[in-house]
Short mmCIF file of C-alpha atoms and ligand atoms in Angstrom, two decimals:
data_model
loop_
_atom_site.label_atom_id
_atom_site.label_comp_id
_atom_site.label_asym_id
_atom_site.label_seq_id
_atom_site.Cartn_x
_atom_site.Cartn_y
_atom_site.Cartn_z
CA UNK A 29 144.21 49.37 247.78
CA UNK A 30 141.86 47.65 245.44
CA UNK A 31 143.46 44.64 243.91
CA UNK A 32 143.51 44.37 240.25
CA UNK A 33 142.95 41.13 238.29
CA UNK A 34 143.78 40.68 234.59
CA UNK A 35 141.13 38.11 233.13
CA UNK A 36 142.56 36.70 229.93
CA UNK A 37 140.59 34.46 227.47
CA UNK A 38 142.37 32.60 224.62
CA UNK A 39 141.45 31.68 221.03
CA UNK A 40 137.89 31.06 219.84
CA UNK A 41 136.27 32.10 223.22
CA UNK A 42 135.05 35.19 221.30
CA UNK A 43 132.65 32.81 219.61
CA UNK A 44 131.01 31.55 222.91
CA UNK A 45 127.29 31.33 222.55
CA UNK A 46 127.48 30.18 218.94
CA UNK A 47 130.54 27.82 219.19
CA UNK A 48 129.60 24.13 219.78
CA UNK A 49 126.77 25.12 222.17
CA UNK A 50 126.33 21.41 223.15
CA UNK A 51 129.85 21.64 224.69
CA UNK A 52 130.21 25.22 225.70
CA UNK A 53 126.47 26.34 226.37
CA UNK A 54 124.63 29.41 225.18
CA UNK A 55 126.36 32.06 227.22
CA UNK A 56 128.35 34.57 225.32
CA UNK A 57 131.74 36.00 226.40
CA UNK A 58 129.93 39.28 227.04
CA UNK A 59 127.82 37.27 229.53
CA UNK A 60 130.90 35.94 231.13
CA UNK A 61 132.45 39.35 231.35
CA UNK A 62 129.25 40.67 233.05
CA UNK A 63 129.40 37.73 235.60
CA UNK A 64 133.01 38.58 236.32
CA UNK A 65 132.40 42.28 236.67
CA UNK A 66 129.53 41.75 239.14
CA UNK A 67 131.61 39.03 241.13
CA UNK A 68 134.53 41.35 241.16
CA UNK A 69 132.39 44.24 242.49
CA UNK A 70 131.15 41.98 245.29
CA UNK A 71 134.74 40.86 246.04
CA UNK A 72 136.29 44.48 246.00
CA UNK A 73 138.50 43.61 242.96
CA UNK A 74 138.91 45.55 239.75
CA UNK A 75 139.09 43.53 236.60
CA UNK A 76 140.42 44.06 233.06
CA UNK A 77 138.72 41.42 230.93
CA UNK A 78 140.27 40.56 227.57
CA UNK A 79 140.17 38.02 224.81
CA UNK A 80 142.73 37.31 222.01
CA UNK A 81 143.11 34.82 219.19
CA UNK A 82 146.84 35.50 219.06
CA UNK A 83 149.40 33.73 221.25
CA UNK A 84 151.89 36.65 221.12
CA UNK A 85 149.30 39.20 222.05
CA UNK A 86 148.41 37.05 225.17
CA UNK A 87 152.16 36.84 226.05
CA UNK A 88 152.59 40.59 225.79
CA UNK A 89 149.50 41.19 227.93
CA UNK A 90 150.96 38.83 230.53
CA UNK A 91 154.24 40.64 230.42
CA UNK A 92 152.44 43.99 230.85
CA UNK A 93 150.64 42.68 233.85
CA UNK A 94 153.79 43.10 235.90
CA UNK A 95 152.89 46.83 236.07
CA UNK A 96 149.20 46.73 235.91
CA UNK A 97 147.77 43.76 237.78
CA UNK A 98 148.03 41.87 241.05
CA UNK A 99 146.83 38.64 239.77
CA UNK A 100 145.77 36.81 236.66
CA UNK A 101 142.73 34.70 235.83
CA UNK A 102 143.38 32.85 232.49
CA UNK A 103 141.36 30.56 230.35
CA UNK A 104 143.95 29.89 227.79
CA UNK A 105 141.60 27.78 225.63
CA UNK A 106 143.58 25.70 223.03
CA UNK A 107 146.90 27.32 224.02
CA UNK A 108 146.66 25.54 227.37
CA UNK A 109 147.62 22.44 225.51
CA UNK A 110 150.42 23.79 223.28
CA UNK A 111 151.88 26.99 224.61
CA UNK A 112 155.34 27.03 226.24
CA UNK A 113 155.37 30.79 225.56
CA UNK A 114 152.41 31.37 227.78
CA UNK A 115 153.84 29.16 230.38
CA UNK A 116 157.09 31.00 230.39
CA UNK A 117 155.36 34.44 230.44
CA UNK A 118 153.23 33.40 233.42
CA UNK A 119 156.31 32.07 235.18
CA UNK A 120 158.28 35.28 234.42
CA UNK A 121 155.69 37.76 235.86
CA UNK A 122 155.44 35.91 239.13
CA UNK A 123 151.91 36.94 239.86
CA UNK A 124 149.20 34.54 241.31
CA UNK A 125 147.58 32.77 238.44
CA UNK A 126 144.13 31.03 238.56
CA UNK A 127 143.55 28.70 235.48
CA UNK A 128 139.94 28.18 234.36
CA UNK A 129 138.18 26.05 231.71
CA UNK A 130 134.53 26.12 231.08
CA UNK A 131 134.44 22.41 230.34
CA UNK A 132 135.90 19.48 232.18
CA UNK A 133 138.99 18.96 230.00
CA UNK A 134 139.72 15.60 231.60
CA UNK A 135 136.54 14.16 230.23
CA UNK A 136 137.36 15.23 226.72
CA UNK A 137 139.87 14.11 224.10
CA UNK A 138 143.31 13.02 225.44
CA UNK A 139 145.12 16.02 223.87
CA UNK A 140 143.19 18.29 226.24
CA UNK A 141 144.16 16.47 229.42
CA UNK A 142 147.59 18.28 229.72
CA UNK A 143 147.86 22.04 230.24
CA UNK A 144 151.11 23.88 230.20
CA UNK A 145 149.58 26.60 232.36
CA UNK A 146 148.55 24.26 235.35
CA UNK A 147 152.15 23.98 236.63
CA UNK A 148 152.30 27.77 237.03
CA UNK A 149 148.86 28.29 238.45
CA UNK A 150 148.04 28.18 242.18
CA UNK A 151 144.73 26.55 241.27
CA UNK A 152 142.85 25.07 238.32
CA UNK A 153 139.02 25.08 237.92
CA UNK A 154 137.34 23.09 235.10
CA UNK A 155 133.94 21.79 234.22
CA UNK A 156 131.75 24.33 236.01
CA UNK A 157 131.06 26.66 233.04
CA UNK A 158 131.07 30.35 233.65
CA UNK A 159 130.73 29.73 237.39
CA UNK A 160 134.39 28.71 237.30
CA UNK A 161 135.39 32.34 236.59
CA UNK A 162 133.45 33.53 239.64
CA UNK A 163 134.96 30.83 241.79
CA UNK A 164 138.47 31.74 240.56
CA UNK A 165 137.96 35.34 241.22
CA UNK A 166 136.88 34.40 244.79
CA UNK A 167 140.17 32.37 245.20
CA UNK A 168 142.21 35.24 243.77
CA UNK A 169 140.49 37.64 246.22
CA UNK A 170 141.49 35.46 249.21
CA UNK A 171 145.03 34.94 247.77
CA UNK A 172 145.55 38.71 247.39
CA UNK A 173 144.24 39.74 250.78
C1 DQA B 30 138.59 25.36 227.08
C2 DQA B 30 139.01 23.99 226.79
C3 DQA B 30 140.00 23.86 225.74
O1 DQA B 30 140.48 22.48 225.48
C4 DQA B 30 139.50 24.42 224.51
O2 DQA B 30 140.56 24.42 223.52
C5 DQA B 30 138.90 25.66 224.59
C6 DQA B 30 138.22 26.03 225.82
C7 DQA B 30 137.36 25.48 228.03
O3 DQA B 30 137.12 26.67 228.47
O4 DQA B 30 136.69 24.45 228.32
O5 DQA B 30 138.91 26.59 223.59
O6 DQA B 30 139.74 26.23 227.56
#
């Protein structure tokens, strides 16, 4: 059976392409989605790609994934550094989680160095831009074999 991956993007990632291009580059979230769809096709995965600016909506989508997904790829964006609720939801659903950040969060401000998601993820990728999403899908495909 085709494995299903829920790809979640947190707040402000809808602004990719225009948001701080010096930091995040010129690719839009649509470009990232296209890259994920093509990578998923090659890997034999199906993906559901979403973005929300709302913590509660992300929590609900994570809870729903119990019935609709086999794994989760998440770029929690700023919620990485603040959200116990997203940590708890990911822990509760008990699906393999890959955490992705476009930028190298360890090279940036100190408040970005800790992520509440990392301890519930089987792996974390940061600093490789949108390539990180592709690498994380590859890791999830391996994990879900
Ligand atoms: C980010 C890094 C976070 O610190 C930041 O709040 C984001 C994006 C990244 O992809 O590099 O919004 O998750």
